[in-house]
Amino acid sequence: MNKLATIALFAIILSSCTGEPAGEEGADSTEPIKIGFIGPLTGDAAAFGSDAINGAKIAVEEINAEGGINGRQISIIAEDARCTGGDAVSAAQKLINIDKVDVIAGGQCSGETLAAAPVAEAAQIVIMSAVSSSPDITNAGDFVFRVYPSDALKGAALANYFDSKGYTKIAMISENTDFCIGVQNVISESTAKSGGEMVFNELVEPGTKDYRSLMTRLKDIDFDVFLVNSQSDSTGGAMVQQMRELGMENEIVGTDTLDSITLGQVMGEAMEGVKVLSVPSLSASDPKGGPFVQKFTEKYGNAQQSTFFAALSYESIRVLIDVMNKVGTDGPAMRDALYGHTGYDSIVGTITFDEFGDVEGIPYALKEFQDGELVEVERIPLN
Amino acid sequence: MPFFIHILFVISNWIPSMLSHNVIFGKGKIFHFGPMGVAIISSYGIVITLKSTGSFALAFLVGLVCALLISAVFAWLSVKLEPDALGVITLAMHIAILNIAINWTSLTRGALGIPGVPRLSFFSSNTTLSITMAVVAVLWIIFMLYLDRSSFGRQISALAEHEWYAKSIGISKIKINLIAFFIYALGMTIVAFFSMQYLTILHPNDFMFPAFIFYITCELAGKPGSVLGVTLAIVLLTILKEGLRFMPIPTGLTGPLELIIFGVILFVAVWWRRDSVFPNTRSV
C-alpha cells in the first residue's frame, strides 16, 4: 500500500500541473481565447489526427500574428481521444469544465465527435469537426458542426458519376472501419436507387494488404467499375496494384483516401487511369491553397494522411474565429451565427452550414492519375 | 465540478467489473483474458434491446442473460483447459466476439457503432448518473469484501493454491468457477448498463485491447485478489491517466508523450507485482 501511496502522490502532483486554475478566465478581455482540440493523436488513426492538429495550429498562429481577436490571442489545447468514445468524453469534459475552452475543434473520428457531442451540447459549447464524415453526425445536436461533407453526399456523387457513365454493375471492397462502412452503406443504397447492382461487395479487416484471393474471385465476375473503399492510401494502393496484376483493366474509382500525393509515384504504372472522387486537391501551385500547402510542408513536412485534412482543420478554425470576431465567444450566439454563416470563402471551397450543421459548398471533384500525378478532370454535381 | 463528477463516474464505472474480474484472475488465479468479450456481448445486448424496445428493464435483463451465457462458456473452458491454454483461448474469444460485433452489420451497425443510446429520465443529468454509479460501486465493494471472507472466497483461494488438495476435501471446481464467472457477468452488465447511458454511443473501438490492459494493470498494481488494493489502484490509476492531460506538454506532443509516460508508470507498477502474476502452488 505504501507503493500505491507513492503513485497517489504522483497522481496528485500531476493533477496539480494545470496551466491555470479553472474558471478564472472570461471577464478579463486580455485573456487568450481558448480553442479545445479533440482528435486521435495516438493509435491507428493518429495520421489524420496529426494532420488536423497541425492544420489547426497554423490557423491559430496566423490569427495571433494578425493580432488575434479584438486584441485577444488564441491558444489551442489539444486532447488525445485515441479514436474512442470514452476518451473523447473525458477530453471534452476536461476541455469544457477545467480548461474552460470557448469552442471545441473536433473530434476527428466520427465516434469521437458523436461521443463528445452530448457533453458540448449540455455545456452549450460549439463543437466543429474537420474530418468526421459519418451520416449519424447530421443529427448529433444543435451545437455540432462539421466542415467535411457527409458520406451521404459522397454516395450521391458517386451514384451520379456511375449513372453518367452508364455503369450498372458495381464491384467494391471495403475495409471494416466506420469511415468505409459509412461509404459502403451509402454506395449500396445509391446504387440500388439508381437501378444498379452491387455484383461484388466484400468487407475486409482494417489494414489488410493482401487482396489476391478476393481479386481472383473478382476476375470471374462481370462488372463495370471497381470501387476502392479503403481507409488509407496504402491499403487502397494494394487493392489497385493486385487487381492490375491479374490483368483486370476495368475502370477503378477510389474515394478520399486514394487522394494521395505520393501514391502515383510509389505505385507507378498500376495507378495510371485510376479515378478518385474526393474534395478538390490542394497543391503548392494552387492559387488559393498553395500558400497553406507551402507553409504546412515547411513546418511539418509532408502530411501523414492528406494535406486536405490539414486544410479542412485549418479552415474549421478560421470559420470559428470569423464567427467569434462577429458575435464573441458565447456558445448559443456562435451556434446561431454559424447557422446563418453563408458563403465563407475558404481554400477548400465555399463554406455554408445547413440546418443540421453539415457543410454545404465543399464540392466533389473527379481526379485521375496521369503520368504519376493526380489531375482534376471534372466536378461532380451533388444533386 | 462537472469534470470531477465525470472522473467519479469513470472510477465508479470500472469498479464492479474490475473487482469481479479480480475474483477470477486475482483470487482464483484463473487466466481469464476475455473480460472484454463479455463486455461486448453484454453492451450490445443492452443497447440493441433498448433501441428496439425502449424498455430499460428488458435491456438490462437481455444484457445480463447474454453475459451469463458467454460466462458459462468461459467457466466451462476454465475447468477443461490448462491455465496457459485458457489464457490463449480467452484472448482468442475476445477477438472472435469483437469480430462478430464488427461484422454482423445488420444487427450491430459494425464499425459505425450505435449512436443515440437513450437515458433513463432519472439520469438526465451526469451528476445523478455519476452519483448513482458511485453508490452502486460502493455497494459492490461491500459485496466483494463480504465475498472475500465468505465460504466461496475461501474455496476459490483453496483451488488457486492447491487444486488437487481442494478437490480432495470436496470443493467443486466447476461450481466455484461458475459462481466467479457469473459474478463477473453481473458486474459487467451493471457497468455496461450505466456506461452506455453515460456515453450515449456504443462503439467497437471502446472494446479493444487497451481496455483489457487497464484491467490487468489495476489488478496487478493493487495486488491480485485484494479488494481494497485493486479499488485503490483503480482510483489512483484513473486519476493518473486523466491527470496526465494536465501536464504542460506542447500541443504537438500531447498524445504520444502522455502514452509513453503512462506506459512507463504501468510498467513500473507491474514490475512491483511481478511475483504475484503467476499462481504459487502451496506445497503440502
PDB file of C-alpha atoms in Angstrom, chain B:
ATOM      1  CA  MET B   1     -17.027  20.343 -10.679  1.00  0.00           C
ATOM      2  CA  PRO B   2     -18.528  18.601 -13.744  1.00  0.00           C
ATOM      3  CA  PHE B   3     -15.088  17.224 -14.587  1.00  0.00           C
ATOM      4  CA  PHE B   4     -14.747  15.702 -11.136  1.00  0.00           C
ATOM      5  CA  ILE B   5     -18.249  14.291 -11.484  1.00  0.00           C
ATOM      6  CA  HIS B   6     -17.015  12.766 -14.740  1.00  0.00           C
ATOM      7  CA  ILE B   7     -13.935  11.296 -13.017  1.00  0.00           C
ATOM      8  CA  LEU B   8     -16.210   9.963 -10.269  1.00  0.00           C
ATOM      9  CA  PHE B   9     -18.254   8.206 -12.937  1.00  0.00           C
ATOM     10  CA  VAL B  10     -15.202   6.765 -14.692  1.00  0.00           C
ATOM     11  CA  ILE B  11     -13.762   5.395 -11.448  1.00  0.00           C
ATOM     12  CA  SER B  12     -17.091   4.048 -10.209  1.00  0.00           C
ATOM     13  CA  ASN B  13     -17.785   2.525 -13.599  1.00  0.00           C
ATOM     14  CA  TRP B  14     -14.580   0.497 -13.549  1.00  0.00           C
ATOM     15  CA  ILE B  15     -15.156  -0.885 -10.049  1.00  0.00           C
ATOM     16  CA  PRO B  16     -17.899  -3.542 -10.424  1.00  0.00           C
ATOM     17  CA  SER B  17     -16.384  -5.192 -13.490  1.00  0.00           C
ATOM     18  CA  MET B  18     -12.776  -4.932 -12.429  1.00  0.00           C
ATOM     19  CA  LEU B  19     -13.327  -6.166  -8.872  1.00  0.00           C
ATOM     20  CA  SER B  20     -15.355  -9.064 -10.272  1.00  0.00           C
ATOM     21  CA  HIS B  21     -12.603  -9.923 -12.722  1.00  0.00           C
ATOM     22  CA  ASN B  22     -10.221  -9.683  -9.784  1.00  0.00           C
ATOM     23  CA  VAL B  23     -12.141 -12.522  -8.141  1.00  0.00           C
ATOM     24  CA  ILE B  24     -11.420 -14.698 -11.177  1.00  0.00           C
ATOM     25  CA  PHE B  25      -7.929 -13.550 -12.111  1.00  0.00           C
ATOM     26  CA  GLY B  26      -6.570 -12.211  -8.841  1.00  0.00           C
ATOM     27  CA  LYS B  27      -8.096 -14.515  -6.272  1.00  0.00           C
ATOM     28  CA  GLY B  28      -8.837 -17.575  -8.358  1.00  0.00           C
ATOM     29  CA  LYS B  29      -5.627 -17.270 -10.432  1.00  0.00           C
ATOM     30  CA  ILE B  30      -7.713 -18.196 -13.468  1.00  0.00           C
ATOM     31  CA  PHE B  31      -6.233 -16.737 -16.625  1.00  0.00           C
ATOM     32  CA  HIS B  32      -9.430 -15.220 -17.958  1.00  0.00           C
ATOM     33  CA  PHE B  33      -8.160 -12.783 -20.577  1.00  0.00           C
ATOM     34  CA  GLY B  34     -11.501 -12.351 -22.272  1.00  0.00           C
ATOM     35  CA  PRO B  35     -13.391  -9.945 -19.998  1.00  0.00           C
ATOM     36  CA  MET B  36     -13.845  -7.560 -22.918  1.00  0.00           C
ATOM     37  CA  GLY B  37     -15.645 -10.346 -24.769  1.00  0.00           C
ATOM     38  CA  VAL B  38     -18.265 -10.411 -22.020  1.00  0.00           C
ATOM     39  CA  ALA B  39     -18.372  -6.612 -22.089  1.00  0.00           C
ATOM     40  CA  ILE B  40     -19.079  -6.587 -25.834  1.00  0.00           C
ATOM     41  CA  ILE B  41     -21.886  -9.142 -25.638  1.00  0.00           C
ATOM     42  CA  SER B  42     -23.495  -7.526 -22.629  1.00  0.00           C
ATOM     43  CA  SER B  43     -23.232  -3.985 -24.057  1.00  0.00           C
ATOM     44  CA  TYR B  44     -24.629  -4.900 -27.448  1.00  0.00           C
ATOM     45  CA  GLY B  45     -27.390  -6.933 -25.787  1.00  0.00           C
ATOM     46  CA  ILE B  46     -28.396  -3.931 -23.709  1.00  0.00           C
ATOM     47  CA  VAL B  47     -28.173  -1.308 -26.444  1.00  0.00           C
ATOM     48  CA  ILE B  48     -29.858  -3.297 -29.205  1.00  0.00           C
ATOM     49  CA  THR B  49     -32.734  -4.253 -26.884  1.00  0.00           C
ATOM     50  CA  LEU B  50     -33.022  -0.704 -25.590  1.00  0.00           C
ATOM     51  CA  LYS B  51     -33.090   0.803 -29.069  1.00  0.00           C
ATOM     52  CA  SER B  52     -35.640  -1.687 -30.340  1.00  0.00           C
ATOM     53  CA  THR B  53     -38.000  -1.896 -27.342  1.00  0.00           C
ATOM     54  CA  GLY B  54     -37.295   1.213 -25.277  1.00  0.00           C
ATOM     55  CA  SER B  55     -37.508  -0.890 -22.115  1.00  0.00           C
ATOM     56  CA  PHE B  56     -34.588  -0.371 -19.747  1.00  0.00           C
ATOM     57  CA  ALA B  57     -35.556  -3.322 -17.558  1.00  0.00           C
ATOM     58  CA  LEU B  58     -35.750  -5.670 -20.530  1.00  0.00           C
ATOM     59  CA  ALA B  59     -32.462  -4.296 -21.893  1.00  0.00           C
ATOM     60  CA  PHE B  60     -30.714  -4.975 -18.587  1.00  0.00           C
ATOM     61  CA  LEU B  61     -32.188  -8.451 -18.459  1.00  0.00           C
ATOM     62  CA  VAL B  62     -31.104  -9.287 -22.014  1.00  0.00           C
ATOM     63  CA  GLY B  63     -27.624  -7.889 -21.335  1.00  0.00           C
ATOM     64  CA  LEU B  64     -27.381  -9.996 -18.191  1.00  0.00           C
ATOM     65  CA  VAL B  65     -28.575 -13.186 -19.884  1.00  0.00           C
ATOM     66  CA  CYS B  66     -26.084 -12.663 -22.742  1.00  0.00           C
ATOM     67  CA  ALA B  67     -23.274 -12.069 -20.255  1.00  0.00           C
ATOM     68  CA  LEU B  68     -24.244 -15.137 -18.200  1.00  0.00           C
ATOM     69  CA  LEU B  69     -24.313 -17.363 -21.262  1.00  0.00           C
ATOM     70  CA  ILE B  70     -20.881 -16.390 -22.517  1.00  0.00           C
ATOM     71  CA  SER B  71     -19.548 -16.520 -18.948  1.00  0.00           C
ATOM     72  CA  ALA B  72     -20.821 -20.075 -18.622  1.00  0.00           C
ATOM     73  CA  VAL B  73     -18.733 -20.955 -21.682  1.00  0.00           C
ATOM     74  CA  PHE B  74     -15.694 -19.257 -20.165  1.00  0.00           C
ATOM     75  CA  ALA B  75     -16.270 -21.093 -16.866  1.00  0.00           C
ATOM     76  CA  TRP B  76     -16.528 -24.413 -18.672  1.00  0.00           C
ATOM     77  CA  LEU B  77     -13.291 -23.691 -20.526  1.00  0.00           C
ATOM     78  CA  SER B  78     -11.572 -22.770 -17.273  1.00  0.00           C
ATOM     79  CA  VAL B  79     -12.284 -26.247 -15.947  1.00  0.00           C
ATOM     80  CA  LYS B  80     -11.297 -28.068 -19.106  1.00  0.00           C
ATOM     81  CA  LEU B  81      -8.104 -26.238 -20.046  1.00  0.00           C
ATOM     82  CA  GLU B  82      -4.686 -25.723 -18.544  1.00  0.00           C
ATOM     83  CA  PRO B  83      -4.034 -22.114 -17.404  1.00  0.00           C
ATOM     84  CA  ASP B  84      -1.843 -21.152 -20.371  1.00  0.00           C
ATOM     85  CA  ALA B  85      -4.270 -22.651 -22.872  1.00  0.00           C
ATOM     86  CA  LEU B  86      -7.146 -20.865 -21.156  1.00  0.00           C
ATOM     87  CA  GLY B  87      -5.290 -17.563 -21.416  1.00  0.00           C
ATOM     88  CA  VAL B  88      -4.793 -18.037 -25.141  1.00  0.00           C
ATOM     89  CA  ILE B  89      -8.334 -19.213 -25.871  1.00  0.00           C
ATOM     90  CA  THR B  90      -9.986 -16.434 -23.858  1.00  0.00           C
ATOM     91  CA  LEU B  91      -7.908 -13.853 -25.729  1.00  0.00           C
ATOM     92  CA  ALA B  92      -8.951 -15.508 -28.980  1.00  0.00           C
ATOM     93  CA  MET B  93     -12.595 -15.431 -27.887  1.00  0.00           C
ATOM     94  CA  HIS B  94     -12.336 -11.711 -27.190  1.00  0.00           C
ATOM     95  CA  ILE B  95     -11.108 -11.181 -30.744  1.00  0.00           C
ATOM     96  CA  ALA B  96     -13.746 -13.514 -32.172  1.00  0.00           C
ATOM     97  CA  ILE B  97     -16.583 -11.782 -30.320  1.00  0.00           C
ATOM     98  CA  LEU B  98     -15.261  -8.377 -31.380  1.00  0.00           C
ATOM     99  CA  ASN B  99     -15.122  -9.560 -34.981  1.00  0.00           C
ATOM    100  CA  ILE B 100     -18.699 -10.777 -34.800  1.00  0.00           C
ATOM    101  CA  ALA B 101     -19.776  -7.411 -33.378  1.00  0.00           C
ATOM    102  CA  ILE B 102     -17.936  -5.560 -36.134  1.00  0.00           C
ATOM    103  CA  ASN B 103     -19.036  -7.812 -38.973  1.00  0.00           C
ATOM    104  CA  TRP B 104     -22.662  -8.518 -38.098  1.00  0.00           C
ATOM    105  CA  THR B 105     -23.547  -5.124 -39.503  1.00  0.00           C
ATOM    106  CA  SER B 106     -27.268  -5.747 -39.933  1.00  0.00           C
ATOM    107  CA  LEU B 107     -27.583  -6.125 -36.167  1.00  0.00           C
ATOM    108  CA  THR B 108     -24.729  -4.070 -34.726  1.00  0.00           C
ATOM    109  CA  ARG B 109     -24.047  -1.482 -37.461  1.00  0.00           C
ATOM    110  CA  GLY B 110     -20.491  -2.803 -37.403  1.00  0.00           C
ATOM    111  CA  ALA B 111     -17.687  -0.290 -37.251  1.00  0.00           C
ATOM    112  CA  LEU B 112     -20.169   2.599 -37.274  1.00  0.00           C
ATOM    113  CA  GLY B 113     -21.267   1.792 -33.738  1.00  0.00           C
ATOM    114  CA  ILE B 114     -24.710   2.608 -32.379  1.00  0.00           C
ATOM    115  CA  PRO B 115     -25.203   6.284 -31.501  1.00  0.00           C
ATOM    116  CA  GLY B 116     -28.098   7.868 -29.666  1.00  0.00           C
ATOM    117  CA  VAL B 117     -28.387   5.429 -26.761  1.00  0.00           C
ATOM    118  CA  PRO B 118     -31.266   6.734 -24.637  1.00  0.00           C
ATOM    119  CA  ARG B 119     -31.033   7.519 -20.933  1.00  0.00           C
ATOM    120  CA  LEU B 120     -33.444   6.808 -18.136  1.00  0.00           C
ATOM    121  CA  SER B 121     -35.250  10.066 -17.390  1.00  0.00           C
ATOM    122  CA  PHE B 122     -33.900   9.834 -13.813  1.00  0.00           C
ATOM    123  CA  PHE B 123     -30.380  10.086 -15.258  1.00  0.00           C
ATOM    124  CA  SER B 124     -30.996  13.219 -17.278  1.00  0.00           C
ATOM    125  CA  SER B 125     -28.012  14.885 -15.635  1.00  0.00           C
ATOM    126  CA  ASN B 126     -24.492  13.483 -15.468  1.00  0.00           C
ATOM    127  CA  THR B 127     -24.400  14.271 -11.756  1.00  0.00           C
ATOM    128  CA  THR B 128     -27.327  11.967 -10.970  1.00  0.00           C
ATOM    129  CA  LEU B 129     -25.896   9.244 -13.160  1.00  0.00           C
ATOM    130  CA  SER B 130     -22.433   9.545 -11.624  1.00  0.00           C
ATOM    131  CA  ILE B 131     -23.670   9.595  -8.028  1.00  0.00           C
ATOM    132  CA  THR B 132     -25.883   6.578  -8.665  1.00  0.00           C
ATOM    133  CA  MET B 133     -22.934   4.776 -10.239  1.00  0.00           C
ATOM    134  CA  ALA B 134     -20.786   5.702  -7.235  1.00  0.00           C
ATOM    135  CA  VAL B 135     -23.392   4.287  -4.826  1.00  0.00           C
ATOM    136  CA  VAL B 136     -23.530   1.087  -6.873  1.00  0.00           C
ATOM    137  CA  ALA B 137     -19.717   0.924  -6.820  1.00  0.00           C
ATOM    138  CA  VAL B 138     -19.606   1.273  -3.032  1.00  0.00           C
ATOM    139  CA  LEU B 139     -22.249  -1.432  -2.630  1.00  0.00           C
ATOM    140  CA  TRP B 140     -20.235  -3.626  -4.981  1.00  0.00           C
ATOM    141  CA  ILE B 141     -17.081  -3.117  -2.916  1.00  0.00           C
ATOM    142  CA  ILE B 142     -19.006  -4.161   0.213  1.00  0.00           C
ATOM    143  CA  PHE B 143     -20.327  -7.186  -1.662  1.00  0.00           C
ATOM    144  CA  MET B 144     -16.801  -8.089  -2.789  1.00  0.00           C
ATOM    145  CA  LEU B 145     -15.459  -7.744   0.760  1.00  0.00           C
ATOM    146  CA  TYR B 146     -18.237 -10.000   2.001  1.00  0.00           C
ATOM    147  CA  LEU B 147     -17.495 -12.470  -0.766  1.00  0.00           C
ATOM    148  CA  ASP B 148     -13.796 -12.346   0.034  1.00  0.00           C
ATOM    149  CA  ARG B 149     -14.444 -13.509   3.578  1.00  0.00           C
ATOM    150  CA  SER B 150     -17.193 -15.952   2.662  1.00  0.00           C
ATOM    151  CA  SER B 151     -17.043 -19.680   2.131  1.00  0.00           C
ATOM    152  CA  PHE B 152     -16.880 -19.014  -1.608  1.00  0.00           C
ATOM    153  CA  GLY B 153     -13.841 -16.760  -1.122  1.00  0.00           C
ATOM    154  CA  ARG B 154     -12.034 -19.417   0.859  1.00  0.00           C
ATOM    155  CA  GLN B 155     -12.905 -22.122  -1.637  1.00  0.00           C
ATOM    156  CA  ILE B 156     -11.706 -20.212  -4.707  1.00  0.00           C
ATOM    157  CA  SER B 157      -8.478 -19.373  -2.854  1.00  0.00           C
ATOM    158  CA  ALA B 158      -8.026 -23.024  -1.950  1.00  0.00           C
ATOM    159  CA  LEU B 159      -8.465 -24.050  -5.587  1.00  0.00           C
ATOM    160  CA  ALA B 160      -5.914 -21.456  -6.659  1.00  0.00           C
ATOM    161  CA  GLU B 161      -3.393 -22.544  -4.046  1.00  0.00           C
ATOM    162  CA  HIS B 162      -3.674 -26.285  -4.477  1.00  0.00           C
ATOM    163  CA  GLU B 163      -6.374 -27.592  -6.767  1.00  0.00           C
ATOM    164  CA  TRP B 164      -5.839 -31.277  -6.110  1.00  0.00           C
ATOM    165  CA  TYR B 165      -5.968 -30.827  -2.351  1.00  0.00           C
ATOM    166  CA  ALA B 166      -9.003 -28.542  -2.556  1.00  0.00           C
ATOM    167  CA  LYS B 167     -10.879 -31.079  -4.656  1.00  0.00           C
ATOM    168  CA  SER B 168      -9.985 -33.837  -2.226  1.00  0.00           C
ATOM    169  CA  ILE B 169     -11.841 -32.014   0.540  1.00  0.00           C
ATOM    170  CA  GLY B 170     -14.954 -31.682  -1.622  1.00  0.00           C
ATOM    171  CA  ILE B 171     -14.600 -28.307  -3.299  1.00  0.00           C
ATOM    172  CA  SER B 172     -16.215 -28.374  -6.725  1.00  0.00           C
ATOM    173  CA  LYS B 173     -14.117 -26.512  -9.264  1.00  0.00           C
ATOM    174  CA  ILE B 174     -16.908 -26.177 -11.824  1.00  0.00           C
ATOM    175  CA  LYS B 175     -19.318 -24.802  -9.218  1.00  0.00           C
ATOM    176  CA  ILE B 176     -16.850 -22.285  -7.841  1.00  0.00           C
ATOM    177  CA  ASN B 177     -15.685 -21.186 -11.281  1.00  0.00           C
ATOM    178  CA  LEU B 178     -19.262 -20.794 -12.477  1.00  0.00           C
ATOM    179  CA  ILE B 179     -20.091 -18.591  -9.498  1.00  0.00           C
ATOM    180  CA  ALA B 180     -16.959 -16.485 -10.105  1.00  0.00           C
ATOM    181  CA  PHE B 181     -17.699 -16.029 -13.802  1.00  0.00           C
ATOM    182  CA  PHE B 182     -21.379 -15.288 -13.116  1.00  0.00           C
ATOM    183  CA  ILE B 183     -20.403 -12.612 -10.607  1.00  0.00           C
ATOM    184  CA  TYR B 184     -18.276 -11.047 -13.329  1.00  0.00           C
ATOM    185  CA  ALA B 185     -21.202 -11.264 -15.763  1.00  0.00           C
ATOM    186  CA  LEU B 186     -23.409  -9.391 -13.290  1.00  0.00           C
ATOM    187  CA  GLY B 187     -20.748  -6.765 -12.554  1.00  0.00           C
ATOM    188  CA  MET B 188     -20.075  -6.242 -16.248  1.00  0.00           C
ATOM    189  CA  THR B 189     -23.770  -5.915 -17.067  1.00  0.00           C
ATOM    190  CA  ILE B 190     -24.195  -3.245 -14.406  1.00  0.00           C
ATOM    191  CA  VAL B 191     -21.184  -1.408 -15.829  1.00  0.00           C
ATOM    192  CA  ALA B 192     -22.457  -1.678 -19.406  1.00  0.00           C
ATOM    193  CA  PHE B 193     -25.943  -0.529 -18.396  1.00  0.00           C
ATOM    194  CA  PHE B 194     -24.586   2.657 -16.861  1.00  0.00           C
ATOM    195  CA  SER B 195     -21.735   3.377 -19.262  1.00  0.00           C
ATOM    196  CA  MET B 196     -23.884   3.061 -22.387  1.00  0.00           C
ATOM    197  CA  GLN B 197     -26.299   5.627 -20.976  1.00  0.00           C
ATOM    198  CA  TYR B 198     -23.407   7.868 -19.991  1.00  0.00           C
ATOM    199  CA  LEU B 199     -21.580   7.767 -23.339  1.00  0.00           C
ATOM    200  CA  THR B 200     -24.812   7.592 -25.392  1.00  0.00           C
ATOM    201  CA  ILE B 201     -22.862   5.747 -28.088  1.00  0.00           C
ATOM    202  CA  LEU B 202     -21.786   2.132 -28.358  1.00  0.00           C
ATOM    203  CA  HIS B 203     -18.672   1.861 -30.491  1.00  0.00           C
ATOM    204  CA  PRO B 204     -16.466  -1.204 -31.041  1.00  0.00           C
ATOM    205  CA  ASN B 205     -13.306   0.885 -30.607  1.00  0.00           C
ATOM    206  CA  ASP B 206     -14.076   1.031 -26.881  1.00  0.00           C
ATOM    207  CA  PHE B 207     -13.598  -2.735 -26.527  1.00  0.00           C
ATOM    208  CA  MET B 208     -10.106  -3.077 -27.927  1.00  0.00           C
ATOM    209  CA  PHE B 209      -7.077  -4.379 -26.009  1.00  0.00           C
ATOM    210  CA  PRO B 210      -6.152  -1.120 -24.216  1.00  0.00           C
ATOM    211  CA  ALA B 211      -9.252  -1.505 -22.016  1.00  0.00           C
ATOM    212  CA  PHE B 212      -8.238  -5.049 -21.098  1.00  0.00           C
ATOM    213  CA  ILE B 213      -4.651  -3.962 -20.414  1.00  0.00           C
ATOM    214  CA  PHE B 214      -6.016  -1.376 -17.987  1.00  0.00           C
ATOM    215  CA  TYR B 215      -7.908  -4.180 -16.187  1.00  0.00           C
ATOM    216  CA  ILE B 216      -4.810  -6.273 -15.741  1.00  0.00           C
ATOM    217  CA  THR B 217      -2.665  -3.327 -14.726  1.00  0.00           C
ATOM    218  CA  CYS B 218      -5.043  -2.218 -11.987  1.00  0.00           C
ATOM    219  CA  GLU B 219      -5.327  -5.747 -10.666  1.00  0.00           C
ATOM    220  CA  LEU B 220      -1.577  -6.277 -10.624  1.00  0.00           C
ATOM    221  CA  ALA B 221      -0.778  -2.855  -9.206  1.00  0.00           C
ATOM    222  CA  GLY B 222      -3.421  -3.204  -6.498  1.00  0.00           C
ATOM    223  CA  LYS B 223      -2.321  -6.730  -5.576  1.00  0.00           C
ATOM    224  CA  PRO B 224      -4.188  -9.566  -7.243  1.00  0.00           C
ATOM    225  CA  GLY B 225      -7.078 -10.762  -5.128  1.00  0.00           C
ATOM    226  CA  SER B 226      -7.123  -7.737  -2.825  1.00  0.00           C
ATOM    227  CA  VAL B 227     -10.463  -5.919  -2.946  1.00  0.00           C
ATOM    228  CA  LEU B 228      -9.269  -2.718  -1.327  1.00  0.00           C
ATOM    229  CA  GLY B 229      -5.898  -2.774  -3.102  1.00  0.00           C
ATOM    230  CA  VAL B 230      -7.472  -3.093  -6.541  1.00  0.00           C
ATOM    231  CA  THR B 231     -10.086  -0.457  -5.669  1.00  0.00           C
ATOM    232  CA  LEU B 232      -7.307   1.921  -4.672  1.00  0.00           C
ATOM    233  CA  ALA B 233      -5.390   1.082  -7.855  1.00  0.00           C
ATOM    234  CA  ILE B 234      -8.482   1.841  -9.956  1.00  0.00           C
ATOM    235  CA  VAL B 235      -8.866   5.198  -8.231  1.00  0.00           C
ATOM    236  CA  LEU B 236      -5.205   6.160  -8.486  1.00  0.00           C
ATOM    237  CA  LEU B 237      -4.516   4.905 -11.994  1.00  0.00           C
ATOM    238  CA  THR B 238      -7.661   6.550 -13.341  1.00  0.00           C
ATOM    239  CA  ILE B 239      -6.672   9.830 -11.710  1.00  0.00           C
ATOM    240  CA  LEU B 240      -3.168   9.353 -13.062  1.00  0.00           C
ATOM    241  CA  LYS B 241      -4.441   8.605 -16.569  1.00  0.00           C
ATOM    242  CA  GLU B 242      -6.699  11.626 -16.587  1.00  0.00           C
ATOM    243  CA  GLY B 243      -4.130  13.677 -14.648  1.00  0.00           C
ATOM    244  CA  LEU B 244      -1.670  13.311 -17.494  1.00  0.00           C
ATOM    245  CA  ARG B 245      -3.990  15.507 -19.530  1.00  0.00           C
ATOM    246  CA  PHE B 246      -2.956  18.335 -17.203  1.00  0.00           C
ATOM    247  CA  MET B 247       0.767  18.045 -17.787  1.00  0.00           C
ATOM    248  CA  PRO B 248       2.134  21.111 -19.540  1.00  0.00           C
ATOM    249  CA  ILE B 249       3.058  19.241 -22.729  1.00  0.00           C
ATOM    250  CA  PRO B 250       3.477  21.121 -26.035  1.00  0.00           C
ATOM    251  CA  THR B 251       0.419  20.662 -28.250  1.00  0.00           C
ATOM    252  CA  GLY B 252       2.226  18.647 -30.883  1.00  0.00           C
ATOM    253  CA  LEU B 253       3.474  16.094 -28.355  1.00  0.00           C
ATOM    254  CA  THR B 254       0.333  15.718 -26.270  1.00  0.00           C
ATOM    255  CA  GLY B 255      -0.811  12.244 -27.304  1.00  0.00           C
ATOM    256  CA  PRO B 256       2.453  10.345 -27.750  1.00  0.00           C
ATOM    257  CA  LEU B 257       4.135  11.773 -24.644  1.00  0.00           C
ATOM    258  CA  GLU B 258       1.143  11.026 -22.422  1.00  0.00           C
ATOM    259  CA  LEU B 259       1.092   7.493 -23.744  1.00  0.00           C
ATOM    260  CA  ILE B 260       4.807   6.982 -23.111  1.00  0.00           C
ATOM    261  CA  ILE B 261       4.620   8.355 -19.568  1.00  0.00           C
ATOM    262  CA  PHE B 262       1.576   6.240 -18.753  1.00  0.00           C
ATOM    263  CA  GLY B 263       3.242   3.186 -20.278  1.00  0.00           C
ATOM    264  CA  VAL B 264       6.360   3.660 -18.138  1.00  0.00           C
ATOM    265  CA  ILE B 265       4.267   4.054 -14.999  1.00  0.00           C
ATOM    266  CA  LEU B 266       2.263   0.946 -15.803  1.00  0.00           C
ATOM    267  CA  PHE B 267       5.449  -0.993 -16.417  1.00  0.00           C
ATOM    268  CA  VAL B 268       6.807   0.044 -13.029  1.00  0.00           C
ATOM    269  CA  ALA B 269       3.510  -0.866 -11.350  1.00  0.00           C
ATOM    270  CA  VAL B 270       3.502  -4.314 -12.928  1.00  0.00           C
ATOM    271  CA  TRP B 271       7.189  -4.818 -12.163  1.00  0.00           C
ATOM    272  CA  TRP B 272       6.472  -4.284  -8.471  1.00  0.00           C
ATOM    273  CA  ARG B 273       3.890  -7.012  -8.532  1.00  0.00           C
ATOM    274  CA  ARG B 274       5.676  -9.389 -10.888  1.00  0.00           C
ATOM    275  CA  ASP B 275       5.837 -12.146  -8.287  1.00  0.00           C
ATOM    276  CA  SER B 276       2.083 -12.252  -7.942  1.00  0.00           C
ATOM    277  CA  VAL B 277       1.291 -12.550 -11.638  1.00  0.00           C
ATOM    278  CA  PHE B 278       1.542 -16.298 -11.745  1.00  0.00           C
ATOM    279  CA  PRO B 279      -0.039 -18.596  -9.164  1.00  0.00           C
ATOM    280  CA  ASN B 280       2.167 -20.047  -6.468  1.00  0.00           C
ATOM    281  CA  THR B 281       1.187 -23.591  -5.681  1.00  0.00           C
ATOM    282  CA  ARG B 282       1.209 -24.207  -1.973  1.00  0.00           C
ATOM    283  CA  SER B 283       3.170 -27.299  -1.007  1.00  0.00           C
ATOM    284  CA  VAL B 284       1.520 -29.564   1.486  1.00  0.00           C
TER     285      VAL B 284
END
